[in-house]
């Protein structure tokens, strides 16, 4: 039984079932009591073992604490002994450090005093050297002066706190030295540049470079420049030419005298370039902020050329940039382009549309001459809108303004590489403005009721269409000859600009198609209105006793006069032969289609009316005899109508065949119109015996 309790998988139900088969309840109870005692004894043993371990651990911890305390006491004792032994050493070290500091202060005071003595001696030597200046300065005296200045500066800079008296004495000597050296430098630059390097060394040592630069500009450079205040462009040319001349002269002298050119030239370059800056600020205010754009372009171009050709531009980059930045390119660009944009904005509305005429040409030419005199920002060579201009065959004033504006932006006497980005942007804006103008014009004339008082709508559209053809070619010509070479000069790719022009050309092609549709619609409407006269042919010949027709109708002459006027108009508007032929075919084909419908209606009415009259005559003409039947059908009203239709249809057939149009329908109508028509020579009544007189009342009717 005990073995069952000790199993790891002991189960109460299984144990009870097993006990029921082997023992009674009393036996099971006794076994459980026995097992309970065994468990209690095991627990007591376990508790006793744990208590013993706890007691042992406590004893060990107490011993460990005693050991640690002992170690701490030993360490404190040792540290106390060490501190006591080093105290004397520390006191000794502090005493030694104090003595060393006192010795160092004493040494510093001795050195300062020695420096003051040396400085005073250097000042005396420098004063003696200044006082003993000979009438003709030689290299020996100049070397002594240089050595004296070096000694003075050397000893002065060794003083930690120089006294006021020493500072005043030094400054007085420096002023005298600076005045003497500047005079010598000016004389030396005017002569052979023998002592330029040594003089610059002295000026550098006493920080007198800036003052010397100003004096060189005033006494050396300025007197050699030829002044021309009436012509600022020439004045600037003289300044730049003289600066280049002086630089070459000084460089050659320095090389001849075996001077260190690399150390002297930067100072001389600074003097020359600073002189240019000062002259620009003093005399070129009206150029830097431009009033006259031509003068600005001339001066700025010359300055850019000067900067580009300047030797050692990397060293003088800052001051060269200062010279270039003196010119206000923004004002120049706006002043030059504002008039162009104003003209385009003032003429962008359809109501402001104007065709180029002889009067327009004269007016524009006068305005161009006025701009040349007043210099108000217009380009001096702005092309007038002349009708005799073989290069620019434009017919609309806005188109001419657009082409002239784009051309003037990239002309050599306006273009500046520094504003290339602005010119590019403005060129794109001009293209966009012209495209917008075309859109507005197309939208205006899409409504047939919109008119411009001075001009016929279709003539305006023909001129605009011709300008689109011309501009599409001219823009690429301008790009190839003027724009792209300038873009390539600055190392940029022209692909982006070419893509913009291609997109503009595609838009122009779309606009031409829209214009063509409106033109065709307007001309067809005019032709249809004129050809409506075919419906009046019966009214002209029926019961009017008019003679037999021998020529085409007046309405037909008017219609083809309109058509011929259209062809003459487009021929004078720079249309290509192919465009003229295609548009003419469309117009005539649509017009003749509408005409054939109306002509067919007239033929049908003639056929119906002729049948009715014949029946009426047979009914009322019984006494007329056989002679009335001999009358030629061509002399009847219906015959005259058919003859007139034949003449008109033949004219249409001739014009349609001339343009290779399909004439099958016109031929059918000609056949129908000529079925009962005979030649007018057949109108003679055959002679014969008169059997009876006709009823006169019928004849009268």
XYZ file of C-alpha atoms in Angstrom:
701
model
C 0.000 0.000 0.000
C 2.834 2.379 0.804
C 4.293 1.729 -2.615
C 1.156 3.187 -4.172
C 1.496 6.422 -2.186
C 5.118 6.858 -3.248
C 4.373 6.674 -6.982
C 4.758 9.873 -8.967
C 1.510 9.238 -10.793
C -0.534 8.592 -7.624
C -4.263 8.907 -8.269
C -6.933 8.867 -5.559
C -9.643 7.211 -7.625
C -7.355 4.504 -8.856
C -6.066 3.911 -5.282
C -9.618 3.619 -3.880
C -10.644 1.193 -6.630
C -7.567 -0.901 -6.010
C -8.091 -0.855 -2.197
C -11.702 -1.947 -2.548
C -10.565 -5.098 -4.226
C -7.811 -5.930 -1.660
C -8.677 -4.519 1.841
C -11.425 -3.251 4.033
C -12.084 0.333 4.953
C -10.509 -0.117 8.429
C -7.345 -1.427 6.892
C -7.226 1.495 4.527
C -7.773 3.917 7.429
C -4.922 2.363 9.399
C -2.639 2.534 6.401
C -3.437 6.185 5.946
C -2.621 6.937 9.576
C 0.667 5.144 9.215
C 1.458 7.102 6.065
C 0.526 10.371 7.770
C 3.058 9.724 10.525
C 5.711 8.899 7.959
C 5.031 12.177 6.166
C 5.123 14.169 9.424
C 8.447 12.624 10.392
C 9.898 13.456 6.969
C 8.783 17.088 7.288
C 10.311 17.383 10.783
C 13.606 16.056 9.468
C 13.571 18.507 6.581
C 12.887 21.468 8.904
C 15.679 20.427 11.222
C 18.117 20.178 8.323
C 17.166 23.657 7.076
C 17.587 25.176 10.540
C 21.038 23.689 10.894
C 22.098 25.144 7.543
C 20.743 28.580 8.591
C 22.678 28.507 11.834
C 25.880 27.618 9.988
C 25.367 30.423 7.466
C 24.803 33.024 10.214
C 27.995 31.960 11.934
C 29.978 32.296 8.709
C 28.587 35.810 8.010
C 29.614 37.001 11.469
C 33.159 35.807 10.872
C 33.289 37.504 7.471
C 32.189 40.829 8.945
C 34.933 40.676 11.569
C 37.539 40.035 8.870
C 36.347 43.036 6.789
C 36.443 45.356 9.763
C 39.969 44.298 10.518
C 41.065 44.981 6.930
C 39.519 48.473 7.039
C 41.396 49.336 10.194
C 44.671 48.160 8.658
C 44.131 50.251 5.499
C 43.308 53.389 7.494
C 46.395 52.941 9.559
C 48.593 52.520 6.515
C 47.083 55.606 4.766
C 47.571 57.695 7.896
C 51.225 56.710 8.056
C 51.645 57.574 4.327
C 50.046 61.009 4.704
C 52.241 61.816 7.594
C 55.373 60.865 5.702
C 54.483 63.045 2.567
C 53.444 66.214 4.414
C 56.986 67.468 4.679
C 57.637 66.717 1.026
C 54.559 68.707 -0.032
C 55.567 71.714 2.009
C 59.012 71.606 0.454
C 57.531 71.377 -3.099
C 55.235 74.354 -2.453
C 58.178 76.427 -1.285
C 60.176 75.482 -4.368
C 57.203 76.400 -6.653
C 56.825 79.783 -4.992
C 60.526 80.500 -5.428
C 60.347 79.441 -9.108
C 57.404 81.787 -9.742
C 59.260 84.637 -8.154
C 62.291 83.907 -10.305
C 60.098 83.742 -13.451
C 58.464 87.097 -12.637
C 61.851 88.573 -12.063
C 63.081 87.169 -15.366
C 60.031 88.554 -17.167
C 60.575 91.968 -15.649
C 64.233 91.838 -16.683
C 63.254 90.896 -20.257
C 60.588 93.590 -20.402
C 63.039 96.146 -19.161
C 65.636 94.954 -21.657
C 62.989 95.159 -24.439
C 62.130 98.722 -23.386
C 65.791 99.657 -23.486
C 66.195 97.994 -26.889
C 63.009 99.687 -28.138
C 64.268 103.068 -27.020
C 67.552 102.427 -28.780
C 65.688 101.253 -31.920
C 63.553 104.388 -31.831
C 66.682 106.506 -31.570
C 68.311 104.710 -34.495
C 65.118 105.043 -36.575
C 64.850 108.729 -35.735
C 68.496 109.211 -36.720
C 67.894 107.328 -39.959
C 64.857 109.490 -40.765
C 66.744 112.658 -39.917
C 69.681 111.638 -42.107
C 67.595 111.087 -45.237
C 69.738 112.037 -48.250
C 68.487 113.995 -51.211
C 68.932 110.968 -53.416
C 67.867 107.823 -51.668
C 70.033 104.798 -52.386
C 69.632 101.162 -51.523
C 72.100 101.425 -48.621
C 70.099 104.089 -46.792
C 66.869 102.284 -47.586
C 68.310 99.052 -46.187
C 69.259 100.849 -42.955
C 65.761 102.309 -42.714
C 64.255 98.891 -43.223
C 66.480 97.363 -40.519
C 65.614 100.158 -38.091
C 61.885 99.661 -38.665
C 62.254 95.918 -38.194
C 64.158 96.415 -34.903
C 61.572 98.866 -33.617
C 58.635 96.588 -34.450
C 60.446 93.531 -33.096
C 61.150 95.064 -29.683
C 57.774 96.787 -29.510
C 55.896 93.560 -30.040
C 57.899 91.867 -27.292
C 56.494 94.283 -24.724
C 53.564 92.842 -22.817
C 52.201 96.252 -21.735
C 53.953 99.094 -23.539
C 53.852 102.464 -21.875
C 51.959 105.363 -23.406
C 55.124 107.377 -24.035
C 56.691 104.502 -25.945
C 53.489 104.054 -27.986
C 53.403 107.725 -28.879
C 57.041 107.686 -29.900
C 56.525 104.586 -32.047
C 53.433 106.027 -33.729
C 55.273 109.250 -34.522
C 58.113 107.317 -36.107
C 55.667 105.155 -38.075
C 53.908 108.240 -39.433
C 57.199 109.689 -40.605
C 58.308 106.374 -42.072
C 54.983 105.866 -43.837
C 55.060 109.322 -45.373
C 58.641 108.857 -46.547
C 58.084 105.335 -47.885
C 54.879 106.313 -49.717
C 56.700 109.174 -51.410
C 59.551 106.866 -52.332
C 57.137 104.208 -53.628
C 55.288 106.721 -55.787
C 58.561 107.981 -57.227
C 59.837 104.436 -57.702
C 56.700 103.341 -59.627
C 57.024 106.398 -61.823
C 60.671 105.495 -62.467
C 62.225 102.035 -62.828
C 60.704 100.088 -59.869
C 64.159 99.406 -58.390
C 63.106 99.447 -54.717
C 59.433 98.514 -54.963
C 59.814 95.197 -53.152
C 61.734 96.646 -50.169
C 59.331 99.597 -49.843
C 56.317 97.287 -49.878
C 57.988 95.197 -47.184
C 58.310 98.258 -44.914
C 54.674 99.264 -45.584
C 53.475 95.760 -44.834
C 55.407 95.771 -41.539
C 53.857 99.057 -40.390
C 50.350 98.197 -41.804
C 50.460 101.056 -44.320
C 49.370 99.150 -47.441
C 45.882 100.681 -47.696
C 47.138 104.245 -47.409
C 49.843 103.554 -49.960
C 47.269 102.068 -52.373
C 45.172 105.213 -52.163
C 48.182 107.420 -52.803
C 49.322 105.312 -55.786
C 45.848 105.557 -57.330
C 45.791 109.315 -56.849
C 49.370 110.239 -57.818
C 50.463 107.485 -60.200
C 47.476 105.990 -62.013
C 44.958 108.827 -62.242
C 47.244 111.418 -63.926
C 47.985 108.962 -66.722
C 44.318 108.357 -67.596
C 42.844 110.554 -70.300
C 39.564 112.020 -69.042
C 36.576 112.147 -71.387
C 33.510 112.979 -69.332
C 31.377 113.760 -72.380
C 31.745 110.195 -73.675
C 31.650 107.789 -70.739
C 32.145 104.786 -72.997
C 35.378 106.233 -74.313
C 36.350 107.262 -70.790
C 35.986 103.671 -69.572
C 37.936 102.422 -72.561
C 40.775 104.795 -71.650
C 40.742 103.644 -68.012
C 40.875 99.946 -68.848
C 43.482 100.431 -71.556
C 45.701 102.473 -69.226
C 45.332 99.904 -66.437
C 46.469 97.128 -68.769
C 49.317 99.298 -70.013
C 50.542 100.116 -66.499
C 50.373 96.494 -65.431
C 52.456 95.377 -68.391
C 54.924 98.219 -67.811
C 55.371 97.456 -64.100
C 55.637 93.717 -64.713
C 58.353 94.174 -67.309
C 60.329 96.501 -64.990
C 60.046 94.089 -62.056
C 61.242 91.203 -64.183
C 64.091 93.321 -65.510
C 65.181 94.219 -61.963
C 64.929 90.575 -60.809
C 62.242 91.397 -58.275
C 59.966 88.811 -56.692
C 57.041 89.368 -59.075
C 54.752 86.876 -57.314
C 54.789 88.945 -54.096
C 54.746 92.453 -55.598
C 52.247 91.985 -58.453
C 49.193 91.220 -56.227
C 49.635 94.609 -54.504
C 49.967 96.472 -57.778
C 46.987 94.581 -59.254
C 44.926 95.545 -56.228
C 45.837 99.211 -56.727
C 44.906 99.107 -60.417
C 41.618 97.271 -59.914
C 40.663 99.370 -56.922
C 41.206 102.444 -59.065
C 38.690 101.068 -61.568
C 36.158 100.537 -58.769
C 36.658 104.066 -57.462
C 36.295 105.585 -60.929
C 33.100 103.603 -61.566
C 31.626 104.858 -58.302
C 32.741 108.437 -58.943
C 31.899 109.038 -62.607
C 29.753 106.191 -63.925
C 26.655 106.353 -61.739
C 24.393 106.892 -64.759
C 25.927 103.816 -66.376
C 25.928 101.462 -63.415
C 22.209 102.130 -62.896
C 21.486 102.517 -66.591
C 19.646 105.332 -68.261
C 21.117 104.677 -71.687
C 21.040 100.942 -72.382
C 23.376 101.165 -75.337
C 26.042 102.820 -73.197
C 25.484 100.244 -70.451
C 25.886 97.375 -72.926
C 29.035 98.919 -74.355
C 30.628 99.491 -70.947
C 29.593 96.171 -69.418
C 30.776 94.199 -72.442
C 34.126 95.958 -72.317
C 34.462 95.296 -68.583
C 33.628 91.603 -69.058
C 36.253 91.382 -71.782
C 38.726 93.110 -69.469
C 37.968 90.657 -66.637
C 38.217 87.675 -68.960
C 41.664 88.732 -70.199
C 43.044 89.767 -66.804
C 46.117 87.691 -65.782
C 46.011 85.894 -62.433
C 42.225 86.288 -62.273
C 42.043 83.665 -59.511
C 44.121 85.801 -57.149
C 42.119 88.948 -57.902
C 38.749 87.176 -58.048
C 37.141 89.181 -55.242
C 37.876 92.626 -56.615
C 37.140 91.575 -60.194
C 33.726 90.354 -59.038
C 33.269 93.683 -57.261
C 33.881 95.517 -60.546
C 31.372 93.376 -62.434
C 28.742 93.598 -59.704
C 28.842 97.385 -59.857
C 26.707 97.144 -63.015
C 23.006 96.765 -62.239
C 21.940 94.070 -64.692
C 18.418 93.851 -63.294
C 17.645 97.481 -64.133
C 19.267 97.076 -67.552
C 17.191 93.992 -68.326
C 13.910 95.518 -67.157
C 14.553 98.810 -68.916
C 15.347 96.993 -72.136
C 12.463 94.510 -72.067
C 9.716 96.547 -70.448
C 8.880 98.310 -73.706
C 8.694 94.993 -75.561
C 6.331 93.451 -73.040
C 4.235 96.617 -72.931
C 3.730 96.552 -76.686
C 2.698 92.917 -76.633
C 0.318 93.426 -73.711
C -1.248 96.500 -75.316
C -1.999 94.634 -78.546
C -2.977 91.224 -77.202
C -6.752 91.767 -77.310
C -8.559 90.889 -80.597
C -10.141 94.332 -80.594
C -6.642 95.865 -80.908
C -5.795 93.789 -83.988
C -4.066 95.639 -86.826
C -2.735 94.578 -90.183
C 0.564 95.968 -91.349
C 0.001 98.685 -93.930
C 2.138 101.371 -95.522
C 0.933 103.836 -92.876
C 1.911 101.401 -90.144
C 5.372 101.080 -91.652
C 5.906 104.839 -91.705
C 4.622 105.197 -88.156
C 6.897 102.470 -86.837
C 9.902 103.883 -88.651
C 9.294 107.307 -87.118
C 8.950 105.770 -83.702
C 12.222 103.892 -84.163
C 14.031 107.124 -85.078
C 12.542 108.826 -82.051
C 13.770 106.031 -79.809
C 17.257 106.412 -81.200
C 17.263 110.099 -80.326
C 15.715 109.854 -76.869
C 17.343 106.578 -75.771
C 14.274 105.613 -73.766
C 15.137 101.950 -73.640
C 13.997 100.864 -77.086
C 16.521 99.036 -79.150
C 18.377 101.446 -81.461
C 18.115 99.022 -84.337
C 14.554 97.871 -83.747
C 13.232 96.729 -87.089
C 10.298 98.745 -88.431
C 7.301 96.827 -89.708
C 8.047 97.557 -93.324
C 6.001 95.919 -96.020
C 9.087 95.788 -98.214
C 11.061 93.669 -95.743
C 11.959 90.516 -97.645
C 13.318 88.790 -94.568
C 10.269 89.166 -92.350
C 7.143 88.595 -94.429
C 4.672 89.275 -91.662
C 1.251 90.810 -92.061
C -0.123 91.227 -88.529
C 1.277 93.904 -86.279
C 1.272 91.620 -83.237
C 3.273 88.987 -85.128
C 5.807 91.609 -86.137
C 6.052 92.852 -82.547
C 6.596 89.279 -81.369
C 9.333 88.503 -83.901
C 11.073 91.837 -83.369
C 10.938 91.371 -79.593
C 12.431 87.886 -79.716
C 15.066 88.961 -82.227
C 16.081 92.033 -80.243
C 16.580 89.971 -77.067
C 19.385 87.982 -78.663
C 21.033 90.683 -80.751
C 24.724 91.184 -80.104
C 24.225 94.789 -79.041
C 21.766 93.762 -76.318
C 22.737 90.220 -75.322
C 24.896 89.770 -72.228
C 26.005 86.347 -71.049
C 25.319 87.319 -67.439
C 21.571 87.581 -68.096
C 21.315 84.446 -70.225
C 18.906 82.809 -67.772
C 16.596 85.845 -67.823
C 16.674 86.013 -71.612
C 15.800 82.327 -71.782
C 12.838 82.783 -69.433
C 11.613 85.875 -71.264
C 11.873 84.100 -74.617
C 9.637 81.349 -73.299
C 7.188 83.978 -72.024
C 7.098 85.618 -75.453
C 6.315 82.276 -77.084
C 3.558 81.714 -74.545
C 2.128 85.203 -75.130
C 1.978 84.665 -78.873
C 0.284 81.309 -78.433
C -2.218 82.909 -76.042
C -2.878 85.676 -78.569
C -3.672 83.082 -81.235
C -6.043 81.313 -78.843
C -7.859 84.561 -78.095
C -8.142 85.417 -81.803
C -9.433 81.951 -82.681
C -11.972 82.070 -79.875
C -13.078 85.553 -81.012
C -13.704 84.503 -84.626
C -15.325 81.196 -83.773
C -18.422 83.312 -83.247
C -19.399 84.491 -86.723
C -21.122 87.544 -85.255
C -17.840 88.979 -83.898
C -16.324 91.510 -86.249
C -13.472 93.985 -86.319
C -14.678 97.177 -87.945
C -11.670 97.914 -90.116
C -11.161 94.481 -91.646
C -13.052 91.501 -93.047
C -12.838 88.580 -90.679
C -11.623 86.089 -93.286
C -8.901 88.462 -94.463
C -7.664 88.786 -90.875
C -7.597 85.016 -90.473
C -5.740 84.588 -93.782
C -3.094 87.054 -92.620
C -2.774 85.313 -89.221
C -2.506 81.921 -90.932
C 0.285 83.221 -93.163
C 2.091 84.676 -90.142
C 1.914 81.299 -88.412
C 3.656 79.704 -91.381
C 6.328 82.400 -91.384
C 6.873 82.484 -87.621
C 7.181 78.710 -87.420
C 10.203 79.006 -89.717
C 11.575 82.287 -88.398
C 11.745 81.123 -84.778
C 14.031 78.235 -85.694
C 16.118 80.533 -87.882
C 16.573 82.923 -84.958
C 17.483 80.005 -82.703
C 20.040 78.602 -85.152
C 21.706 81.920 -85.963
C 21.473 83.858 -82.693
C 20.288 81.900 -79.668
C 21.997 78.525 -79.782
C 25.511 79.858 -80.535
C 25.269 82.110 -77.476
C 24.033 79.263 -75.277
C 26.891 77.055 -76.446
C 29.403 79.819 -75.711
C 28.724 79.448 -71.991
C 29.003 75.656 -72.165
C 25.293 74.810 -71.916
C 23.315 72.246 -73.877
C 20.706 73.588 -76.311
C 18.543 70.472 -76.145
C 16.105 71.934 -73.616
C 15.644 75.103 -75.649
C 15.138 73.043 -78.794
C 12.459 70.987 -77.068
C 10.651 74.182 -76.088
C 10.725 75.393 -79.700
C 9.463 72.021 -80.921
C 6.554 72.199 -78.488
C 5.796 75.745 -79.681
C 5.899 74.591 -83.325
C 3.445 71.791 -82.524
C 1.082 74.282 -80.913
C 1.364 76.585 -83.937
C 0.448 73.652 -86.202
C -2.683 73.006 -84.148
C -3.578 76.714 -84.295
C -3.146 76.709 -88.079
C -5.605 73.834 -88.384
C -8.140 75.736 -86.284
C -7.620 78.897 -88.346
C -8.009 76.935 -91.556
C -11.342 75.510 -90.401
C -12.669 78.977 -89.543
C -11.431 80.404 -92.863
C -13.090 77.598 -94.827
C -16.334 78.073 -92.914
C -16.390 81.829 -93.554
C -15.552 81.643 -97.267
C -17.998 78.798 -97.812
C -20.670 80.864 -96.112
C -19.954 83.812 -98.434
C -19.984 81.571 -101.528
C -23.191 79.842 -100.436
C -24.838 83.190 -99.895
C -23.817 84.336 -103.376
C -24.756 81.026 -105.040
C -28.217 81.155 -103.542
C -28.954 83.274 -106.628
C -29.504 80.031 -108.553
C -32.915 79.834 -106.917
C -33.843 83.181 -108.551
C -33.187 82.024 -112.147
C -36.802 80.921 -112.744
C -38.057 84.276 -111.487
C -35.758 86.111 -113.930
C -36.953 84.233 -117.058
C -40.505 83.132 -116.409
C -43.083 85.524 -117.904
C -40.438 88.237 -118.340
C -39.812 87.854 -122.116
C -36.059 88.212 -121.526
C -33.819 87.142 -124.399
C -32.094 83.820 -124.445
C -29.086 83.792 -121.986
C -25.640 83.936 -123.567
C -23.390 84.279 -120.438
C -23.213 83.052 -116.870
C -25.385 84.601 -114.180
C -24.345 87.630 -112.198
C -24.524 85.733 -108.920
C -22.093 83.162 -110.288
C -19.662 85.899 -111.299
C -19.970 87.361 -107.796
C -19.385 83.978 -106.186
C -16.242 83.220 -108.171
C -15.085 86.787 -107.712
C -15.169 86.078 -103.972
C -13.335 82.802 -104.523
C -10.687 84.448 -106.698
C -10.354 87.290 -104.170
C -9.674 84.675 -101.514
C -6.944 83.051 -103.609
C -5.381 86.421 -104.331
C -5.533 87.314 -100.645
C -3.837 84.128 -99.443
C -1.303 84.438 -102.259
C -0.308 87.838 -100.907
C -0.200 86.557 -97.313
C 2.811 84.242 -97.676
C 0.790 81.068 -97.992
C 2.506 78.115 -99.593
C 1.211 76.700 -102.879
C 0.254 73.473 -101.168
C -1.755 75.234 -98.462
C -3.519 77.405 -101.037
C -4.461 74.393 -103.148
C -5.708 72.298 -100.228
C -7.814 75.054 -98.702
C -9.192 76.078 -102.105
C -10.251 72.496 -102.766
C -12.040 72.312 -99.434
C -13.841 75.618 -99.988
C -14.930 74.917 -103.565
C -15.924 71.346 -102.806
C -18.198 72.346 -99.937
C -19.625 75.344 -101.826
C -20.368 73.388 -104.996
C -21.968 70.672 -102.920
C -24.472 73.174 -101.522
C -24.883 74.773 -104.976
C -25.678 71.444 -106.602
C -28.456 70.826 -104.087
C -30.123 74.139 -104.959
C -29.501 73.732 -108.711
C -31.123 70.318 -108.582
C -34.156 71.845 -106.875
C -34.405 74.436 -109.679
C -34.171 71.738 -112.365
C -36.873 69.712 -110.653
C -39.143 72.767 -110.463
C -38.481 73.533 -114.157
C -39.303 69.983 -115.128
C -42.543 70.069 -113.167
C -43.521 73.533 -114.475
C -42.702 72.613 -118.080
C -44.924 69.550 -117.980
C -47.809 71.582 -116.582
C -47.476 74.325 -119.252
C -47.371 71.822 -122.055
C -50.566 70.238 -120.837
C -52.165 73.684 -120.529
C -51.124 74.702 -124.066
C -52.389 71.507 -125.560
C -55.665 72.057 -123.795
C -56.106 75.738 -124.792
C -54.288 75.742 -128.150
C -56.572 73.507 -130.234
C -57.122 76.264 -132.810
C -53.463 77.125 -133.087
C -52.776 74.464 -135.635
C -49.592 72.612 -136.244
C -47.500 75.806 -136.508
C -47.343 76.304 -132.765
C -45.735 72.909 -132.314
C -42.932 74.022 -134.539
C -41.723 76.613 -131.963
C -38.267 75.625 -130.583
C -38.322 74.552 -126.945
C -35.296 76.759 -126.302
C -37.377 79.887 -126.764
C -39.670 78.923 -123.950
C -39.168 80.218 -120.428
C -38.182 76.744 -119.292
C -35.653 76.534 -122.092
C -34.092 79.823 -121.075
C -33.904 78.675 -117.453
C -32.237 75.453 -118.520
C -29.779 77.343 -120.734
C -28.844 79.662 -117.868
C -28.336 76.653 -115.602
C -26.191 75.052 -118.300
C -23.933 78.115 -118.473
C -23.631 78.321 -114.668
C -23.024 74.609 -114.256
C -20.398 74.619 -116.994
C -18.520 77.392 -115.164
C -18.655 75.379 -111.941
C -17.540 72.270 -113.765
C -14.573 74.119 -115.296
C -13.386 75.519 -111.956
C -13.882 72.207 -110.163
C -11.945 70.335 -112.831
C -9.149 72.890 -112.529
C -8.709 71.830 -108.904
C -9.080 68.086 -109.632
C -12.382 67.881 -107.772
C -15.019 65.258 -108.414
C -17.433 66.688 -111.047
C -19.719 63.693 -111.465
C -22.663 65.339 -109.744
C -22.237 68.575 -111.725
C -22.100 66.544 -114.950
C -25.358 64.805 -114.029
C -27.011 68.158 -113.457
C -25.670 69.465 -116.779
C -27.213 66.461 -118.554
C -30.547 66.978 -116.802
C -30.538 70.685 -117.567
C -29.826 70.082 -121.290
C -32.346 67.350 -121.998
C -34.859 69.697 -123.748
C -32.454 72.552 -124.508
C -31.453 73.237 -128.107
C -29.263 75.796 -129.723
C -30.722 79.296 -130.111
C -30.257 78.951 -133.905
C -33.051 76.424 -133.881
C -35.579 79.021 -132.725
C -36.642 79.864 -136.326
C -40.284 78.883 -137.148
C -40.468 76.755 -140.238
C -42.338 78.549 -143.122
C -45.507 77.008 -144.564
C -49.116 77.714 -145.465
C -51.190 79.257 -142.719
C -54.355 77.292 -142.530
C -56.053 79.522 -139.970
C -55.223 82.482 -137.716
C -54.609 81.786 -134.031
C -56.896 82.998 -131.352
C -55.441 86.490 -130.585
C -56.627 86.451 -126.984
C -54.526 83.352 -126.379
C -51.540 84.885 -128.123
C -51.893 88.011 -126.066
C -51.926 86.002 -122.876
